[in-house]
mmCIF file with all atom_site columns, C-alpha atoms and ligand atoms in Angstrom:
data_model
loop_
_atom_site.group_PDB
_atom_site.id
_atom_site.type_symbol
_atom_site.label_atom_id
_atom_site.label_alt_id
_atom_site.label_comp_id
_atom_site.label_asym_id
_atom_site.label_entity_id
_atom_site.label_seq_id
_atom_site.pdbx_PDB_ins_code
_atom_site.Cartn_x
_atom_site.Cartn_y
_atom_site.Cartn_z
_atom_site.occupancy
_atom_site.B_iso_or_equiv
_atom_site.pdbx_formal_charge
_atom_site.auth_seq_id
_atom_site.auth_comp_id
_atom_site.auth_asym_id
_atom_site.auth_atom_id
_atom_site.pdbx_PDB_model_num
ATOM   1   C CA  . UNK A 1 1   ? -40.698 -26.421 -69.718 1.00 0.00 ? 458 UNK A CA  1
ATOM   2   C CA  . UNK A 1 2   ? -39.441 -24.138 -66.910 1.00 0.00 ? 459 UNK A CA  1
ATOM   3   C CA  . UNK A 1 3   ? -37.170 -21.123 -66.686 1.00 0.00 ? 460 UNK A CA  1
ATOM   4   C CA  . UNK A 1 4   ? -35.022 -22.566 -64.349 1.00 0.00 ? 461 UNK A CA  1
ATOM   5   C CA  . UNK A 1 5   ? -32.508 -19.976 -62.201 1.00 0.00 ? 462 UNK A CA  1
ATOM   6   C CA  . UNK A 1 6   ? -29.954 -20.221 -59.935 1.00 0.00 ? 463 UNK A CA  1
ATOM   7   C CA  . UNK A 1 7   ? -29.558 -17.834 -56.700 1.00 0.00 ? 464 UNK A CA  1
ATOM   8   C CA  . UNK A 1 8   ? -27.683 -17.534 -53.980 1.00 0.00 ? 465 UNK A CA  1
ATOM   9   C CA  . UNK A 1 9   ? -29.687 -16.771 -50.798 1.00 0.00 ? 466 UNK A CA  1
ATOM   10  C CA  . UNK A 1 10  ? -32.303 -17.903 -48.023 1.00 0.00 ? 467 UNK A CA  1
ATOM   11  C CA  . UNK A 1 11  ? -35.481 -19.999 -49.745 1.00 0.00 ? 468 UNK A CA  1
ATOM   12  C CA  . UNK A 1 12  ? -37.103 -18.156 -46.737 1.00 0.00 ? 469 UNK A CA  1
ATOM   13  C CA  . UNK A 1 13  ? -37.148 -14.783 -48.933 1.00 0.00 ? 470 UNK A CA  1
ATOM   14  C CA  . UNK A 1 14  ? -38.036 -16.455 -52.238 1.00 0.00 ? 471 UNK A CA  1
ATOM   15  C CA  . UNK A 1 15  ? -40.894 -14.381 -54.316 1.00 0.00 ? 472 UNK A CA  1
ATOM   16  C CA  . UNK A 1 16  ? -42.920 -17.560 -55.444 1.00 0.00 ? 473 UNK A CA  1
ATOM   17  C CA  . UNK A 1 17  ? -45.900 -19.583 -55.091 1.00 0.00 ? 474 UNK A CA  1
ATOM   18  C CA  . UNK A 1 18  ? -44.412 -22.665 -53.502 1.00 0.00 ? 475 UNK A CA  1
ATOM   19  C CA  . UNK A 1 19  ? -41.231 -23.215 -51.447 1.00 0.00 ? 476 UNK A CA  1
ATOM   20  C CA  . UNK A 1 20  ? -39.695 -27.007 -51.485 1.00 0.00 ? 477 UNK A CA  1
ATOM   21  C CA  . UNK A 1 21  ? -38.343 -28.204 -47.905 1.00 0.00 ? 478 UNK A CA  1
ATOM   22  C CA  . UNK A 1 22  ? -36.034 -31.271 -47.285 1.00 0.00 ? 479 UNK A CA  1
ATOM   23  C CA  . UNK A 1 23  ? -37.805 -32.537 -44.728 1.00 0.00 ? 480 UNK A CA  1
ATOM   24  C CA  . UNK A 1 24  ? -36.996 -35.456 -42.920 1.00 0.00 ? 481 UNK A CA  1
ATOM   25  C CA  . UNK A 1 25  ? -40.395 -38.443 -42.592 1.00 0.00 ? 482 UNK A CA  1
ATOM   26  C CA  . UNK A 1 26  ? -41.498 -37.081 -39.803 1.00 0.00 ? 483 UNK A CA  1
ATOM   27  C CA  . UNK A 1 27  ? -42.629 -33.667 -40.980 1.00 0.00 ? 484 UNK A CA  1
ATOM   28  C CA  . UNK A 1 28  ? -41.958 -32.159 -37.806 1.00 0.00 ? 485 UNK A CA  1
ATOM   29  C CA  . UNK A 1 29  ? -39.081 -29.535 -38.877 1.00 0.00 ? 486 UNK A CA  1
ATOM   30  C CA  . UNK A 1 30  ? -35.276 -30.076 -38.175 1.00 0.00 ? 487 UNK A CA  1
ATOM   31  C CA  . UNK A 1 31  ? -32.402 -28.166 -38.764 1.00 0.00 ? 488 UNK A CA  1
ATOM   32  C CA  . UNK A 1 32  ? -30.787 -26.968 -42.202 1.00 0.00 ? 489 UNK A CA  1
ATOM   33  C CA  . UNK A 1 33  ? -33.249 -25.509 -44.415 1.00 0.00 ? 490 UNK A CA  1
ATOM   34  C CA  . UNK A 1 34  ? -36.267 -27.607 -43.102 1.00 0.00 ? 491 UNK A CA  1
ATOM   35  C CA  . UNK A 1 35  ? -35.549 -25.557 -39.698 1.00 0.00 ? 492 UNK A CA  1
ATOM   36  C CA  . UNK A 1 36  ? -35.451 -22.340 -41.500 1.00 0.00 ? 493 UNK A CA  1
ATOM   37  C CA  . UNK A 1 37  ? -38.680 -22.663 -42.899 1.00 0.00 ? 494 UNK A CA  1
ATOM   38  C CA  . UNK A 1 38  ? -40.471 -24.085 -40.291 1.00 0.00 ? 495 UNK A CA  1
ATOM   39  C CA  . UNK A 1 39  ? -39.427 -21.139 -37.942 1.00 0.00 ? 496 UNK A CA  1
ATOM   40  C CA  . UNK A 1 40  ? -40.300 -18.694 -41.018 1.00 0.00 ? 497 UNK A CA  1
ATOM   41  C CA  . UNK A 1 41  ? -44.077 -20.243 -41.080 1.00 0.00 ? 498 UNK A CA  1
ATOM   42  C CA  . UNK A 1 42  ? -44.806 -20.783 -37.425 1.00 0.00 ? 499 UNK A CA  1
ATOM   43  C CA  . UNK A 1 43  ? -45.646 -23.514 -35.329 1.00 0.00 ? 500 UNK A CA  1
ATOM   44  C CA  . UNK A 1 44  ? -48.954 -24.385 -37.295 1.00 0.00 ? 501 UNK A CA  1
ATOM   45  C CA  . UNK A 1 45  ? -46.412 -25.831 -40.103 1.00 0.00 ? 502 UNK A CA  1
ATOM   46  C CA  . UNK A 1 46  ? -45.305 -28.672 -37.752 1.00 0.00 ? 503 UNK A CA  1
ATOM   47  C CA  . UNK A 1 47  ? -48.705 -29.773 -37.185 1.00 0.00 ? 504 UNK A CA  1
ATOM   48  C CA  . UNK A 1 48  ? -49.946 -29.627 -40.612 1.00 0.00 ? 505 UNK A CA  1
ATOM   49  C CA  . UNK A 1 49  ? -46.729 -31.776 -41.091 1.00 0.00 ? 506 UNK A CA  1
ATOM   50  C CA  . UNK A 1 50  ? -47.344 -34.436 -38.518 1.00 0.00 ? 507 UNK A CA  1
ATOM   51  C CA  . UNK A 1 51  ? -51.225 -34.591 -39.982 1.00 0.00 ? 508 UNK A CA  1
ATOM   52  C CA  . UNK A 1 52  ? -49.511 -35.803 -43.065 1.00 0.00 ? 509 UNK A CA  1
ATOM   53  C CA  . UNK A 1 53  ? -46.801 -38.025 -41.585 1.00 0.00 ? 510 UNK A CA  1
ATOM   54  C CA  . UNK A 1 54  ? -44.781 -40.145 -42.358 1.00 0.00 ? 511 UNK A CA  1
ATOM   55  C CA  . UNK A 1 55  ? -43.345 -39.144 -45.582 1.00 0.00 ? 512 UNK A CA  1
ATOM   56  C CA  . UNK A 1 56  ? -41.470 -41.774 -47.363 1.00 0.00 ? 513 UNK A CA  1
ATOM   57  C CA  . UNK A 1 57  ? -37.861 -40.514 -48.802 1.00 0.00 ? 514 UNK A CA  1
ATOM   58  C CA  . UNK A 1 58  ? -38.126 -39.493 -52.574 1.00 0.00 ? 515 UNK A CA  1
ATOM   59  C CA  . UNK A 1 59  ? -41.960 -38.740 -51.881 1.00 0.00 ? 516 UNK A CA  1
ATOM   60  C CA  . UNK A 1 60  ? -43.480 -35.118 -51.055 1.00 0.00 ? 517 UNK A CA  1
ATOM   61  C CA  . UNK A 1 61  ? -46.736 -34.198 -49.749 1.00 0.00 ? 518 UNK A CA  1
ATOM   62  C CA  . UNK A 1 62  ? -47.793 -29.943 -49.302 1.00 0.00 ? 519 UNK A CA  1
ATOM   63  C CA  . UNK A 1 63  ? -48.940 -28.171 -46.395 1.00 0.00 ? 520 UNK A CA  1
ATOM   64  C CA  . UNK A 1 64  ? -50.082 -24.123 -45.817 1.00 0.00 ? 521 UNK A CA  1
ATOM   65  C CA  . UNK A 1 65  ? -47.220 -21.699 -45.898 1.00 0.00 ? 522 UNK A CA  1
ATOM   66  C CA  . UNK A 1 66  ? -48.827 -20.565 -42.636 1.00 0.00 ? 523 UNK A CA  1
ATOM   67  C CA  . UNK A 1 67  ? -46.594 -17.290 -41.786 1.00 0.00 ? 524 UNK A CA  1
ATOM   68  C CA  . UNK A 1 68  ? -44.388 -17.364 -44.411 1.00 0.00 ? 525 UNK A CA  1
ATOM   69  C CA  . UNK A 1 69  ? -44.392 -13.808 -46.139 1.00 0.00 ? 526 UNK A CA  1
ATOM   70  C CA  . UNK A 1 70  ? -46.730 -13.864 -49.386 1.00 0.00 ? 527 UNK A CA  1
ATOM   71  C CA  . UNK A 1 71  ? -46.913 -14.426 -52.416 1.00 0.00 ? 528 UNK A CA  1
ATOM   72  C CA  . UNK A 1 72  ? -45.988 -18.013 -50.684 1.00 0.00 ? 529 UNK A CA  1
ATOM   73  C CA  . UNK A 1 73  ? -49.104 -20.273 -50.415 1.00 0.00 ? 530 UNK A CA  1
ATOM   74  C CA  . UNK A 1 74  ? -47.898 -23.809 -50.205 1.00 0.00 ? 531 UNK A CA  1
ATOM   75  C CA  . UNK A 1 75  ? -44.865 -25.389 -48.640 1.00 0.00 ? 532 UNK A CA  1
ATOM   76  C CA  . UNK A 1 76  ? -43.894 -29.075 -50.481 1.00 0.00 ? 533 UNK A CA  1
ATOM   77  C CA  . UNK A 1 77  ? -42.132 -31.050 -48.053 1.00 0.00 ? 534 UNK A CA  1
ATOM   78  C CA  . UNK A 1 78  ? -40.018 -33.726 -49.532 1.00 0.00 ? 535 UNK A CA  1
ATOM   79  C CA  . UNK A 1 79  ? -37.547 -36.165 -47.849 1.00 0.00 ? 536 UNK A CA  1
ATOM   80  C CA  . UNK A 1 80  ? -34.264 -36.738 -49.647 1.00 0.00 ? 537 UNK A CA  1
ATOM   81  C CA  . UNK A 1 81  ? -32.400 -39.722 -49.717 1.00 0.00 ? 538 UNK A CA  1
ATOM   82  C CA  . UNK A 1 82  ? -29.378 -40.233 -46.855 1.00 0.00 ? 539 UNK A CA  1
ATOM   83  C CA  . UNK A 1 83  ? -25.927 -40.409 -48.365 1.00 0.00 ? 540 UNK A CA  1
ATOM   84  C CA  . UNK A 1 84  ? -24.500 -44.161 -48.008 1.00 0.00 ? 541 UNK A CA  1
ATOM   85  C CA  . UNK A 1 85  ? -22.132 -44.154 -50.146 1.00 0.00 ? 542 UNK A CA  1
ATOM   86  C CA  . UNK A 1 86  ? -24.187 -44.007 -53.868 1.00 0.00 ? 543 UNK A CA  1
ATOM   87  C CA  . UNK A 1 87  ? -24.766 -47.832 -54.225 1.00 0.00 ? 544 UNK A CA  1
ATOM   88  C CA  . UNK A 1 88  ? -28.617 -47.637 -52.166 1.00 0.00 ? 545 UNK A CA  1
ATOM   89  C CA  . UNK A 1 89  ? -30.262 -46.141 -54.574 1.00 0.00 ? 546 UNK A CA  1
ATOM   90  C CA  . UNK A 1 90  ? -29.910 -42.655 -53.682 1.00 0.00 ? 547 UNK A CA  1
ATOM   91  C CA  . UNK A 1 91  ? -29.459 -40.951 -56.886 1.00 0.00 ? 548 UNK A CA  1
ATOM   92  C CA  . UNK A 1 92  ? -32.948 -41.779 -58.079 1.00 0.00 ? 549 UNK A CA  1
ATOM   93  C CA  . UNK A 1 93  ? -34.540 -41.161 -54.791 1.00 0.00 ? 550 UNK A CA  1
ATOM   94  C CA  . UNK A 1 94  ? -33.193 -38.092 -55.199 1.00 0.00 ? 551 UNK A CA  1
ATOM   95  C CA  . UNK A 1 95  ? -34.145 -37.075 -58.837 1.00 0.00 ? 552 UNK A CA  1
ATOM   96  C CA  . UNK A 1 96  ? -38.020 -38.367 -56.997 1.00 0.00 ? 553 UNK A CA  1
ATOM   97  C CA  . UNK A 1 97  ? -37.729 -35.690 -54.906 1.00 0.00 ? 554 UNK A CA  1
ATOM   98  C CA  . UNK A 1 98  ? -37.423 -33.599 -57.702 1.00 0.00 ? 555 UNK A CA  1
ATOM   99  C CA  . UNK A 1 99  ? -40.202 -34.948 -60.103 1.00 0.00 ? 556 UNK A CA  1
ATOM   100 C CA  . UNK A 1 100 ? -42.196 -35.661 -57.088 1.00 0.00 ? 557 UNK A CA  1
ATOM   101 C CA  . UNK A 1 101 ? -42.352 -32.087 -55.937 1.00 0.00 ? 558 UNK A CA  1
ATOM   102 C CA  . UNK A 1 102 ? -42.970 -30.728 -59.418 1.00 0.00 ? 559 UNK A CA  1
ATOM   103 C CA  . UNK A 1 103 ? -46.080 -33.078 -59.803 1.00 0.00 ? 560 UNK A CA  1
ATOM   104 C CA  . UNK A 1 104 ? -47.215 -31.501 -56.409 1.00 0.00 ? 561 UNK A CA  1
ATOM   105 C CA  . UNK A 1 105 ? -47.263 -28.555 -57.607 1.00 0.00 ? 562 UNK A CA  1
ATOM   106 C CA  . UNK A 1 106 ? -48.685 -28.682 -60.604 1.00 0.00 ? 563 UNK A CA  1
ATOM   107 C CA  . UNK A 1 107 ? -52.067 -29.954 -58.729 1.00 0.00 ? 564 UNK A CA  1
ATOM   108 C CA  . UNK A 1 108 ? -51.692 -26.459 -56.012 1.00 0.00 ? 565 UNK A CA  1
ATOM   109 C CA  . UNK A 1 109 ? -50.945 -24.372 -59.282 1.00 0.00 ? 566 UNK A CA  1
ATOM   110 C CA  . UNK A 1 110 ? -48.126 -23.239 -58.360 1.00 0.00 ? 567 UNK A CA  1
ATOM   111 C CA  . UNK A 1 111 ? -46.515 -21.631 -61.198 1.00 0.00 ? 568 UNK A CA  1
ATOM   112 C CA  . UNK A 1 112 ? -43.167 -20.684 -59.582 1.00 0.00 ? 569 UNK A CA  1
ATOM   113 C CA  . UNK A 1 113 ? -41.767 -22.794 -56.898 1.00 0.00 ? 570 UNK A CA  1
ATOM   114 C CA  . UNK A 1 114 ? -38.065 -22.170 -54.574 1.00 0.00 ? 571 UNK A CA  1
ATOM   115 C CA  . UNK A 1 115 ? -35.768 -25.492 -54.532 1.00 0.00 ? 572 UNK A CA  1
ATOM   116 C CA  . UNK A 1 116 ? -33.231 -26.142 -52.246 1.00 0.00 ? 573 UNK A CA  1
ATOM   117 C CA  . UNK A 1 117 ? -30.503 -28.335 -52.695 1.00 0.00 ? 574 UNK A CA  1
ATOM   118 C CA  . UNK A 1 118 ? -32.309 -31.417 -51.074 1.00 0.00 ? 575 UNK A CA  1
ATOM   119 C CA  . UNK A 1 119 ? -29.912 -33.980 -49.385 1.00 0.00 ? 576 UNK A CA  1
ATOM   120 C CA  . UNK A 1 120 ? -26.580 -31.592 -49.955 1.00 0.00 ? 577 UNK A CA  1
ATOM   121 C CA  . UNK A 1 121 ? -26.716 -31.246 -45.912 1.00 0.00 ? 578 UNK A CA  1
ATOM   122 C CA  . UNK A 1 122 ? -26.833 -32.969 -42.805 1.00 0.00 ? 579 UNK A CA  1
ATOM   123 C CA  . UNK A 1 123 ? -27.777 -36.127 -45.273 1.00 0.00 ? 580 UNK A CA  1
ATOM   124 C CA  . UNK A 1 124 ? -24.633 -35.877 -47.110 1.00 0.00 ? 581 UNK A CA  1
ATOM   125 C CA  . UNK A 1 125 ? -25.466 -36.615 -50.756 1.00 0.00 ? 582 UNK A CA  1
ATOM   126 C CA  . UNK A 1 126 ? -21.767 -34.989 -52.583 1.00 0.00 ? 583 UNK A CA  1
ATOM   127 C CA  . UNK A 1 127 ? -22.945 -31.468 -54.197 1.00 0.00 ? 584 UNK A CA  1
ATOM   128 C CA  . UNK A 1 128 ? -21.533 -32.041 -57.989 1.00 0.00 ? 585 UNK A CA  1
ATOM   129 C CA  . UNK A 1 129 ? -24.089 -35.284 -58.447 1.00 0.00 ? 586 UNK A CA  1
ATOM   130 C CA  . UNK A 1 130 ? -27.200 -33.566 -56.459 1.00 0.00 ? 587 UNK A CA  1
ATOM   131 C CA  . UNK A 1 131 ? -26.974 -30.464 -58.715 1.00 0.00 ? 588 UNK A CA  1
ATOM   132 C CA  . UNK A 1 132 ? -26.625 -32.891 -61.653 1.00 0.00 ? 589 UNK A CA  1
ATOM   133 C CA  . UNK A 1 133 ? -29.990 -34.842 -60.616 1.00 0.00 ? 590 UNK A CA  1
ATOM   134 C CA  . UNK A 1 134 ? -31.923 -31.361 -59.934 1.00 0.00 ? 591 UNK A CA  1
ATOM   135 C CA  . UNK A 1 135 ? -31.292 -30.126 -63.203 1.00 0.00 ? 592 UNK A CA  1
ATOM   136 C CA  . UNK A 1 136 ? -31.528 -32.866 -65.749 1.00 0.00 ? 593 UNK A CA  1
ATOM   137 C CA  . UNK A 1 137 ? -35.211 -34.337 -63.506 1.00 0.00 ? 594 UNK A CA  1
ATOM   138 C CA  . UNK A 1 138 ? -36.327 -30.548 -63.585 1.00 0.00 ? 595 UNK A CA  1
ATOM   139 C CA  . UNK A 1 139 ? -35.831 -30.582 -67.617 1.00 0.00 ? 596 UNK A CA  1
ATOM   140 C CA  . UNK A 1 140 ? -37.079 -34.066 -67.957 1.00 0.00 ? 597 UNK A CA  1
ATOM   141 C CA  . UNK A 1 141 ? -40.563 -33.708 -65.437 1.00 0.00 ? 598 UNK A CA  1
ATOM   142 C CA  . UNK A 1 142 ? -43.290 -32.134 -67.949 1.00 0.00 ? 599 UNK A CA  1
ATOM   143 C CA  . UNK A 1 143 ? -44.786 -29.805 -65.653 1.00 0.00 ? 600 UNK A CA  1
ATOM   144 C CA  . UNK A 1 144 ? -46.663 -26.437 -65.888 1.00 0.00 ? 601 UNK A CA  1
ATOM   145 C CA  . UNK A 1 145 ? -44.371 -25.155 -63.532 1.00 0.00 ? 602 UNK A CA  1
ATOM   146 C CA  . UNK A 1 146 ? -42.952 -21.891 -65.370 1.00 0.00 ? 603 UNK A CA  1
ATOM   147 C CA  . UNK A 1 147 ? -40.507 -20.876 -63.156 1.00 0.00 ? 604 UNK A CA  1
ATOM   148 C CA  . UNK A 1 148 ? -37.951 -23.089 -61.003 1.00 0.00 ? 605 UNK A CA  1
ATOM   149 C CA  . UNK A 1 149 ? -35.422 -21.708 -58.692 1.00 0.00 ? 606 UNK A CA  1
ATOM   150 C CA  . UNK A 1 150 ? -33.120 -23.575 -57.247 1.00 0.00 ? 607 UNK A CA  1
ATOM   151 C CA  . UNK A 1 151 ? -31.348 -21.448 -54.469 1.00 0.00 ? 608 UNK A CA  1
ATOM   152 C CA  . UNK A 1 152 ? -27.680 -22.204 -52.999 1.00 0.00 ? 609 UNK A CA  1
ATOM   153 C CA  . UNK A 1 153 ? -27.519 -21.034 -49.813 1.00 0.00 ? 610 UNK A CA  1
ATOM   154 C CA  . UNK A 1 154 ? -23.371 -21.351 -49.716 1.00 0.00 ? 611 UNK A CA  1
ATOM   155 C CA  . UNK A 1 155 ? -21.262 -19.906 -53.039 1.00 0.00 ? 612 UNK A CA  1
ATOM   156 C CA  . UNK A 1 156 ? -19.552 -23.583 -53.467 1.00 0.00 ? 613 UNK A CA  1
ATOM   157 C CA  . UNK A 1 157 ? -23.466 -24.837 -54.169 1.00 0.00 ? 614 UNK A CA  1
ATOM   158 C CA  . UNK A 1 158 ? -24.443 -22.211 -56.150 1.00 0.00 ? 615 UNK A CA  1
ATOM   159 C CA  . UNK A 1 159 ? -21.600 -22.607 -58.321 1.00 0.00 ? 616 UNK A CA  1
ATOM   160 C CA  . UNK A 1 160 ? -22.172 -26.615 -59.218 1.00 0.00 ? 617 UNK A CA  1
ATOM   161 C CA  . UNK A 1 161 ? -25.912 -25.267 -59.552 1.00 0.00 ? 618 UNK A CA  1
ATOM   162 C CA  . UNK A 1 162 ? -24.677 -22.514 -61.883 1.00 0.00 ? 619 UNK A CA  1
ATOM   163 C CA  . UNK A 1 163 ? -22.169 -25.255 -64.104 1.00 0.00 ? 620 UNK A CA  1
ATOM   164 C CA  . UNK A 1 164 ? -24.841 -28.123 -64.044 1.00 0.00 ? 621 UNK A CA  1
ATOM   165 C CA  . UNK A 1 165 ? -27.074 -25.284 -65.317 1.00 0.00 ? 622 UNK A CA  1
ATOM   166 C CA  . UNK A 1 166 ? -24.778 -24.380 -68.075 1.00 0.00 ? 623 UNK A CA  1
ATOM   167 C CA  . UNK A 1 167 ? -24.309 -27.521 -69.425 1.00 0.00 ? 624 UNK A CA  1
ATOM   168 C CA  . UNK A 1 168 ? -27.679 -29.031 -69.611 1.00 0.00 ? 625 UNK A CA  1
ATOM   169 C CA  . UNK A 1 169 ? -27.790 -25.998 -72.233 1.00 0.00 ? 626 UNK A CA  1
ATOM   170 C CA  . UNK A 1 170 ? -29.455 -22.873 -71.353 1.00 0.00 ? 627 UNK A CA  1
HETATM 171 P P1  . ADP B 2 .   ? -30.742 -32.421 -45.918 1.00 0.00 ? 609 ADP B P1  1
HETATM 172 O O1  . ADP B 2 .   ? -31.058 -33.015 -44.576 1.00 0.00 ? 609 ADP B O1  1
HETATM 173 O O2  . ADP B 2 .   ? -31.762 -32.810 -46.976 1.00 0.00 ? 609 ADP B O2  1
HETATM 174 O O3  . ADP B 2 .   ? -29.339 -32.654 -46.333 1.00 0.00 ? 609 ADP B O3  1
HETATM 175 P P2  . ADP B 2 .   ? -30.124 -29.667 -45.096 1.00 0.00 ? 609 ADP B P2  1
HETATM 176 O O4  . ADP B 2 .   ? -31.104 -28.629 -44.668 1.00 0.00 ? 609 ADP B O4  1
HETATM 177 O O5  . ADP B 2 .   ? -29.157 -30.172 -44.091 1.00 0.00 ? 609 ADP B O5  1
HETATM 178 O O6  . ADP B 2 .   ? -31.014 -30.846 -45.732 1.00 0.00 ? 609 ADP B O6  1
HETATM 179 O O7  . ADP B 2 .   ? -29.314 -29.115 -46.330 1.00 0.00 ? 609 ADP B O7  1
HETATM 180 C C1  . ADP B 2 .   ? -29.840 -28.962 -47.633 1.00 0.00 ? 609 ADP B C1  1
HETATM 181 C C2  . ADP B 2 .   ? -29.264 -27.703 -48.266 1.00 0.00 ? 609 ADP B C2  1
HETATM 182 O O8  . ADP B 2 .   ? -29.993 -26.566 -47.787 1.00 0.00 ? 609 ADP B O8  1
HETATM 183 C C3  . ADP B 2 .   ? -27.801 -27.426 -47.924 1.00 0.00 ? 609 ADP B C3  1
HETATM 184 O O9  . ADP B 2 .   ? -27.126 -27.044 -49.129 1.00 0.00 ? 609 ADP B O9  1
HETATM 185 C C4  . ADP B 2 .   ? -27.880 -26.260 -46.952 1.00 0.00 ? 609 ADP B C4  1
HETATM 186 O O10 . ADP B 2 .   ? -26.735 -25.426 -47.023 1.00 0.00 ? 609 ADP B O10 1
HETATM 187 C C5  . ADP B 2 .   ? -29.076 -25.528 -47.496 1.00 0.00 ? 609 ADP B C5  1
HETATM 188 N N1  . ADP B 2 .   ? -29.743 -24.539 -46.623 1.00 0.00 ? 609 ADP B N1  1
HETATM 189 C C6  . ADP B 2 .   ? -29.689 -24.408 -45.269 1.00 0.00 ? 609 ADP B C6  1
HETATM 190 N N2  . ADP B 2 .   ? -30.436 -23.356 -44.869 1.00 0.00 ? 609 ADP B N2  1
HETATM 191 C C7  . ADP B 2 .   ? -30.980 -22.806 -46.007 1.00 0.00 ? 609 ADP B C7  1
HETATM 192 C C8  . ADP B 2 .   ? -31.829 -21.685 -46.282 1.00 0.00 ? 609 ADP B C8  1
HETATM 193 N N3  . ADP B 2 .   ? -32.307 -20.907 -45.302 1.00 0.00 ? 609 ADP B N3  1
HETATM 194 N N4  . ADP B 2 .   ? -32.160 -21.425 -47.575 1.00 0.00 ? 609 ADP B N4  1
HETATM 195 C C9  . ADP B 2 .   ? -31.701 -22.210 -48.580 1.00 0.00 ? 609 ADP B C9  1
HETATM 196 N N5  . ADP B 2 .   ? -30.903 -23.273 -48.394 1.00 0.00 ? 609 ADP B N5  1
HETATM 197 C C10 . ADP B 2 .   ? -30.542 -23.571 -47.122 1.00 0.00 ? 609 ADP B C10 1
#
């Protein structure tokens, strides 16, 4: 089971094997953390991306880190689910994302891998349930992942991280 931490920061900086992105189907890069990374690997992640594409939402395929700064190897580009209002099945898309991503990595080897909080942005899923979903499908994925970091980019994110954390007990 993975050490799972909390941090508040750009997944851009992130010391591990594998960074997560929430992509969107096409693979191509957008805005919110998706942009961040692709502008942090280079232009040879969009292409890798669109080699791979589409991506269906809870699914996640991996690509070169490209330019990213090592020890990064791999980035795992999931798509999250868009927030309709709860009742479309977005809560286990979501918790897909998670498991989905963890699975990918176990077959690059990654041993620790950067998560952002997938769907929390421009897709709208409400913070308190997304930080819910990452934790308990992190503990409940078997994985030989051994170190998970989920990183809040804003303090009002880090802190439902932090208490979702807390009370799944460690
Ligand atoms: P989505 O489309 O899946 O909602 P977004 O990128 O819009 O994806 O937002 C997902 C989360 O990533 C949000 O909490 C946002 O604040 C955060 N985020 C944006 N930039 C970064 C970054 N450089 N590092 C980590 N998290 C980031």
């Amino acid at each position: 089971m993975p050490v799972i931490e909390v941090v508040l920061g750009d997944i851009t900086r992130e010391d591990v094997d594998a960074v997560v992105t929430a992509a969107n189907e096409s693979l191509l890069g957008g805005g919110g953390v998706d942009g961040a990374i692709h502008r942090a690997a280079g232009p040879r992640l969009a292409r890798a991306g669109a080699a791979l594409a589409p991506c269906d939402p809870g699914e996640a395929v991996a690509t070169p880190a490209f330019d990213l700064d090592p020890p990064v190897r791999h980035v795992i580009h999931t798509v999250g689910p868009v927030w309709e209002g709860g009742g479309y099945g977005e809560a286990d898309v979501l918790a897909s994302c998670y498991r989905r991503s963890l699975e990918i990595a176990d077959e690059l080897a990654a041993r620790r891998v950067a998560f952002p909080a997938i769907a929390t942005g421009v897709y709208g899923f409400p913070g308190d349930q997304a930080a819910e979903i990452a934790i308990s499908t992190i503990r409940a994925t078997p994985t030989n992942v051994e170190h998970v970091r989920l990183v809040a980019f804003d303090q009002a994110t880090y802190e439902l991280l932090a208490s979702a954390l807390q009370r799944s007990g460690r």
